[in-house]
Amino acid sequence: MKLHINFKKTLLFAVFFISGQALARDAWDWKNIDTSKVVFNISDKFLFGVANAELQVSGTDNLPDSNWKPWEEKPGTIDDNQKSGVACDFWNRYKSDITLIKGLGCNAFRLSIDWSAIEPRKGLVDVRAVQHYHDVIDSMLEKGITPMVTLHHFVHPQWFEELGAFEKEENILYFVKFCAFVFEKFGSKIHLWCPINEPCPYVLQGYITGAFPPGQMVSFTKAGVVLKNLLIAHTLVYRTLKAMPHGKEAQIGFIHQYLNFEGYNPWDKPIADVFRHVMNTAVLEFIKTGRYIFSVPYVPFTSKILYQDKNFKNSMDFIGLNYYSEVIIRNFQPGCYDHEVMTDMPYASYPEGFYAAIKDVSQFGKPIYITENGIGDARDDRRELYIKRYLYAMKKAMVDFNADIRGYFYWTLMDNIEWEHGTNQKFGLYQTDFVTQQRTLREGAKCIKQFFKPLTA
Ligand code: BGC
């Protein structure tokens, strides 16, 4: 058979395709959607909480031995060369902050126990820090607030950083020891555990964009190795804790930030494909298939199986889904579609993506906790809509396909240190005045209470 190619037509088609066509993404007809009827019954079977991380709320003045301390002292690492200082001074104000959490109607709180506070020098435990966390957890329990604890939320002791952190497989042992120590002390009080927060963003920021310590850029190979080591660390922590007293009743989750990337124009697609793969799909595929394949799409010879563990799914009792949005690459930069509204971060509000992410992680057949969801909105003019629409999307997932969601944690209680952006990003339900430490509930945040009602009410 002879193949006739009409070059003129093909060329015209290519010009049309490349120049005009924006690639679409799912969009619901929000004008005809009523979010006011959405309610979640909270009980010990469905938690409603807020989430934070120690460094972000207590700063390096309270955590002087963390790797964030020397990092933020380097010029240019944080917006406007800010230093975190005491941040919101949660370390000393936790009691009144827990009262605020209770006042929002929450029955849960996700927080981190900071490794650098517990083990400021290698092998040396700060007993005052251990007591401090007992006090924090006890204050929560007294108020009927269930703790969910993260053991690595991007930050670790500086001594661990100097040993090469998760770049070296042999260093994993130090992290496992720390986790086992904390579990031994707190396993009777805390049943929900998140060993590692978001392996992918940690790797992206530390080894590709350079926004987090160790500040390496475009080190794709190292990023792959670190991610592999984090997956191994998760499994080892899981197995170690499960074998300890209270291990059986503990629920230990794998915390994934579901961050999808799409191209707006056909020429934006390759960048989106690279980021989607590195940030999202590689890890989801790993959970599904047991094979962590490292590759940089479009770059030949980069595809390599870095790690295999067919049993990984058995190393998690739940999946912790952190979902904020989906990033649209538009003309080589983060953007959005014309009908959409950007948040203060480089992505739009996109509840449809939340629904799709819940659907995607549901296939693992594990209970789901929404371990983070929230909006950076300094003007407070998009927060209310964001909350209403995302909670609508979550409810829809529970109704449409029976998504097994066991709890929802809003990020976050009060404005804090948003990593490289310092205090410039405003994710708080409460506005923080960093001089007076006054917290003020934002107008746009008030609606969140209406969605969560105690089961008995
Ligand atoms: C992180 C938080 C961060 C939030 C908002 C999440 O990926 O776990 O530490 O503050 O995103 O950007």
mmCIF file with all atom_site columns, C-alpha atoms and ligand atoms in Angstrom, residues 53 56 153-154 197-198 201 257 322 324 345 347 372 411 416-419 427, ligand 1:
data_model
loop_
_atom_site.group_PDB
_atom_site.id
_atom_site.type_symbol
_atom_site.label_atom_id
_atom_site.label_alt_id
_atom_site.label_comp_id
_atom_site.label_asym_id
_atom_site.label_entity_id
_atom_site.label_seq_id
_atom_site.pdbx_PDB_ins_code
_atom_site.Cartn_x
_atom_site.Cartn_y
_atom_site.Cartn_z
_atom_site.occupancy
_atom_site.B_iso_or_equiv
_atom_site.pdbx_formal_charge
_atom_site.auth_seq_id
_atom_site.auth_comp_id
_atom_site.auth_asym_id
_atom_site.auth_atom_id
_atom_site.pdbx_PDB_model_num
ATOM   1  C CA . ALA A 1 53  ? 5.147  20.966 61.571 1.00 0.00 ? 53  ALA A CA 1
ATOM   2  C CA . GLN A 1 56  ? 7.221  25.990 60.781 1.00 0.00 ? 56  GLN A CA 1
ATOM   3  C CA . HIS A 1 153 ? 8.702  16.841 58.232 1.00 0.00 ? 153 HIS A CA 1
ATOM   4  C CA . PHE A 1 154 ? 11.501 18.051 55.893 1.00 0.00 ? 154 PHE A CA 1
ATOM   5  C CA . ASN A 1 197 ? 6.144  13.714 55.278 1.00 0.00 ? 197 ASN A CA 1
ATOM   6  C CA . GLU A 1 198 ? 6.057  13.895 51.476 1.00 0.00 ? 198 GLU A CA 1
ATOM   7  C CA . PRO A 1 201 ? 8.702  17.456 47.650 1.00 0.00 ? 201 PRO A CA 1
ATOM   8  C CA . GLN A 1 257 ? 1.737  14.923 48.287 1.00 0.00 ? 257 GLN A CA 1
ATOM   9  C CA . ASN A 1 322 ? -1.700 15.863 51.034 1.00 0.00 ? 322 ASN A CA 1
ATOM   10 C CA . TYR A 1 324 ? -3.355 21.406 47.444 1.00 0.00 ? 324 TYR A CA 1
ATOM   11 C CA . MET A 1 345 ? 1.210  29.732 45.485 1.00 0.00 ? 345 MET A CA 1
ATOM   12 C CA . TYR A 1 347 ? -1.186 27.009 41.291 1.00 0.00 ? 347 TYR A CA 1
ATOM   13 C CA . GLU A 1 372 ? -3.054 18.263 54.475 1.00 0.00 ? 372 GLU A CA 1
ATOM   14 C CA . TRP A 1 411 ? -3.232 23.042 56.638 1.00 0.00 ? 411 TRP A CA 1
ATOM   15 C CA . ASN A 1 416 ? 3.631  30.150 59.999 1.00 0.00 ? 416 ASN A CA 1
ATOM   16 C CA . ILE A 1 417 ? 6.990  29.785 58.288 1.00 0.00 ? 417 ILE A CA 1
ATOM   17 C CA . GLU A 1 418 ? 6.289  28.600 54.778 1.00 0.00 ? 418 GLU A CA 1
ATOM   18 C CA . TRP A 1 419 ? 9.824  27.291 54.249 1.00 0.00 ? 419 TRP A CA 1
ATOM   19 C CA . PHE A 1 427 ? -1.988 29.517 54.961 1.00 0.00 ? 427 PHE A CA 1
HETATM 20 C C1 . BGC B 2 .   ? 4.064  20.751 53.350 1.00 0.00 ? 1   BGC B C1 1
HETATM 21 C C2 . BGC B 2 .   ? 3.915  21.877 54.343 1.00 0.00 ? 1   BGC B C2 1
HETATM 22 C C3 . BGC B 2 .   ? 3.725  23.191 53.605 1.00 0.00 ? 1   BGC B C3 1
HETATM 23 C C4 . BGC B 2 .   ? 2.484  23.085 52.754 1.00 0.00 ? 1   BGC B C4 1
HETATM 24 C C5 . BGC B 2 .   ? 2.073  24.359 52.042 1.00 0.00 ? 1   BGC B C5 1
HETATM 25 C C6 . BGC B 2 .   ? 3.089  20.829 52.205 1.00 0.00 ? 1   BGC B C6 1
HETATM 26 O O1 . BGC B 2 .   ? 3.620  20.243 51.098 1.00 0.00 ? 1   BGC B O1 1
HETATM 27 O O2 . BGC B 2 .   ? 3.983  19.519 53.998 1.00 0.00 ? 1   BGC B O2 1
HETATM 28 O O3 . BGC B 2 .   ? 5.026  21.877 55.183 1.00 0.00 ? 1   BGC B O3 1
HETATM 29 O O4 . BGC B 2 .   ? 3.677  24.274 54.465 1.00 0.00 ? 1   BGC B O4 1
HETATM 30 O O5 . BGC B 2 .   ? 2.718  22.104 51.784 1.00 0.00 ? 1   BGC B O5 1
HETATM 31 O O6 . BGC B 2 .   ? 2.920  24.679 51.000 1.00 0.00 ? 1   BGC B O6 1
#
